[in-house]
Amino acid sequence: MVGKTVNWTRVALLTLFETLDYFIQRNGNDRYSKKLYAEIAKNETRLINNPFLGIEVEETNYRKLIFDDYSLYYKIIKSKITIVLFWDNRRDSKLLESELLKIK
């Protein structure tokens, strides 16, 4: 799968940064957020190497890669992997549905 690229939508970046900021505020330091960001980078590489790694999300054109307490929702179009949403799986699933509906 050489040549695949990973891009993030504005919504995905916003949900990622909100999560990272939450843990910085809660913990009083950025150690956990840095660790989480490193895990996300590893998972981006995993997607580049195997774009179909994530499971299909019913009734959508998205796939979901789950790691730890988080999910990356993404779509594949030709050589481009677009992460449409970063999600903390401990959050209310009804909020997830509304976030996914917002994405075009």
mmCIF file of C-alpha atoms in Angstrom:
data_model
loop_
_atom_site.group_PDB
_atom_site.id
_atom_site.type_symbol
_atom_site.label_atom_id
_atom_site.label_comp_id
_atom_site.label_asym_id
_atom_site.label_seq_id
_atom_site.Cartn_x
_atom_site.Cartn_y
_atom_site.Cartn_z
ATOM 1 C CA MET A 1 0.000 0.000 0.000
ATOM 2 C CA VAL A 2 2.832 2.367 -0.756
ATOM 3 C CA GLY A 3 1.672 5.851 -1.609
ATOM 4 C CA LYS A 4 -1.263 6.021 0.791
ATOM 5 C CA THR A 5 -1.657 9.278 2.657
ATOM 6 C CA VAL A 6 -3.577 10.085 5.823
ATOM 7 C CA ASN A 7 -5.511 13.321 6.132
ATOM 8 C CA TRP A 8 -7.646 14.576 8.994
ATOM 9 C CA THR A 9 -10.894 16.510 8.624
ATOM 10 C CA ARG A 10 -11.482 19.627 10.694
ATOM 11 C CA VAL A 11 -13.992 17.725 12.828
ATOM 12 C CA ALA A 12 -11.477 14.935 13.479
ATOM 13 C CA LEU A 13 -8.775 17.419 14.468
ATOM 14 C CA LEU A 14 -11.199 19.297 16.700
ATOM 15 C CA THR A 15 -12.269 16.144 18.556
ATOM 16 C CA LEU A 16 -8.630 15.069 18.884
ATOM 17 C CA PHE A 17 -7.476 18.426 20.257
ATOM 18 C CA GLU A 18 -10.438 18.616 22.647
ATOM 19 C CA THR A 19 -9.483 15.213 24.046
ATOM 20 C CA LEU A 20 -5.781 16.038 24.341
ATOM 21 C CA ASP A 21 -6.597 19.351 26.028
ATOM 22 C CA TYR A 22 -9.016 17.660 28.434
ATOM 23 C CA PHE A 23 -6.278 15.345 29.691
ATOM 24 C CA ILE A 24 -3.749 18.178 29.963
ATOM 25 C CA GLN A 25 -6.207 20.145 32.110
ATOM 26 C CA ARG A 26 -7.289 17.141 34.178
ATOM 27 C CA ASN A 27 -3.790 15.811 34.823
ATOM 28 C CA GLY A 28 -2.019 19.146 35.137
ATOM 29 C CA ASN A 29 0.621 18.055 32.607
ATOM 30 C CA ASP A 30 0.895 16.818 29.041
ATOM 31 C CA ARG A 31 2.432 13.378 29.600
ATOM 32 C CA TYR A 32 -0.704 11.352 28.903
ATOM 33 C CA SER A 33 -1.635 13.523 25.918
ATOM 34 C CA LYS A 34 1.821 12.990 24.403
ATOM 35 C CA LYS A 35 1.514 9.237 24.946
ATOM 36 C CA LEU A 36 -1.936 9.222 23.333
ATOM 37 C CA TYR A 37 -0.691 11.282 20.383
ATOM 38 C CA ALA A 38 2.163 8.800 19.853
ATOM 39 C CA GLU A 39 -0.362 5.931 19.831
ATOM 40 C CA ILE A 40 -2.425 7.773 17.238
ATOM 41 C CA ALA A 41 0.669 8.203 15.053
ATOM 42 C CA LYS A 42 1.352 4.449 15.307
ATOM 43 C CA ASN A 43 -2.209 3.729 14.259
ATOM 44 C CA GLU A 44 -1.909 6.081 11.285
ATOM 45 C CA THR A 45 1.060 3.994 10.149
ATOM 46 C CA ARG A 46 -0.964 0.824 10.654
ATOM 47 C CA LEU A 47 -3.697 2.262 8.434
ATOM 48 C CA ILE A 48 -1.206 3.226 5.737
ATOM 49 C CA ASN A 49 0.096 -0.346 5.728
ATOM 50 C CA ASN A 50 -3.357 -1.929 5.902
ATOM 51 C CA PRO A 51 -6.214 0.506 5.135
ATOM 52 C CA PHE A 52 -8.888 -2.164 5.611
ATOM 53 C CA LEU A 53 -7.721 -2.956 9.142
ATOM 54 C CA GLY A 54 -10.679 -1.189 10.743
ATOM 55 C CA ILE A 55 -14.141 -2.704 10.845
ATOM 56 C CA GLU A 56 -16.921 -1.379 8.625
ATOM 57 C CA VAL A 57 -19.427 0.875 10.362
ATOM 58 C CA GLU A 58 -22.964 -0.171 9.473
ATOM 59 C CA GLU A 59 -25.049 2.197 7.352
ATOM 60 C CA THR A 60 -22.067 4.466 6.626
ATOM 61 C CA ASN A 61 -19.124 4.619 4.247
ATOM 62 C CA TYR A 62 -16.736 4.642 7.197
ATOM 63 C CA ARG A 63 -14.436 2.190 8.873
ATOM 64 C CA LYS A 64 -13.465 2.231 12.546
ATOM 65 C CA LEU A 65 -10.084 1.380 14.030
ATOM 66 C CA ILE A 66 -10.348 0.788 17.779
ATOM 67 C CA PHE A 67 -7.333 1.116 20.074
ATOM 68 C CA ASP A 68 -7.345 1.393 23.859
ATOM 69 C CA ASP A 69 -10.379 3.560 24.753
ATOM 70 C CA TYR A 70 -10.437 5.352 21.397
ATOM 71 C CA SER A 71 -11.590 4.958 17.822
ATOM 72 C CA LEU A 72 -10.499 6.495 14.562
ATOM 73 C CA TYR A 73 -13.365 6.737 12.085
ATOM 74 C CA TYR A 74 -12.104 6.961 8.533
ATOM 75 C CA LYS A 75 -12.880 6.480 4.874
ATOM 76 C CA ILE A 76 -10.712 5.292 2.020
ATOM 77 C CA ILE A 77 -10.820 6.920 -1.387
ATOM 78 C CA LYS A 78 -8.202 5.641 -3.829
ATOM 79 C CA SER A 79 -4.796 6.363 -2.262
ATOM 80 C CA LYS A 80 -6.165 8.648 0.446
ATOM 81 C CA ILE A 81 -7.242 7.713 3.968
ATOM 82 C CA THR A 82 -9.323 10.449 5.561
ATOM 83 C CA ILE A 83 -9.852 10.366 9.301
ATOM 84 C CA VAL A 84 -13.264 11.913 9.799
ATOM 85 C CA LEU A 85 -13.578 11.587 13.570
ATOM 86 C CA PHE A 86 -11.465 10.809 16.620
ATOM 87 C CA TRP A 87 -13.628 9.380 19.384
ATOM 88 C CA ASP A 88 -13.219 8.533 23.069
ATOM 89 C CA ASN A 89 -15.289 5.349 23.392
ATOM 90 C CA ARG A 90 -16.181 6.183 26.992
ATOM 91 C CA ARG A 91 -18.389 9.026 25.780
ATOM 92 C CA ASP A 92 -22.136 8.705 25.203
ATOM 93 C CA SER A 93 -22.783 6.753 21.995
ATOM 94 C CA LYS A 94 -25.728 9.039 21.167
ATOM 95 C CA LEU A 95 -23.238 11.882 20.835
ATOM 96 C CA LEU A 96 -21.211 9.731 18.472
ATOM 97 C CA GLU A 97 -24.211 9.213 16.216
ATOM 98 C CA SER A 98 -24.860 12.955 16.032
ATOM 99 C CA GLU A 99 -21.176 13.671 15.295
ATOM 100 C CA LEU A 100 -21.105 11.118 12.477
ATOM 101 C CA LEU A 101 -24.282 12.590 10.987
ATOM 102 C CA LYS A 102 -22.630 16.038 10.847
ATOM 103 C CA ILE A 103 -19.826 14.759 8.650
ATOM 104 C CA LYS A 104 -20.319 15.017 4.911
#
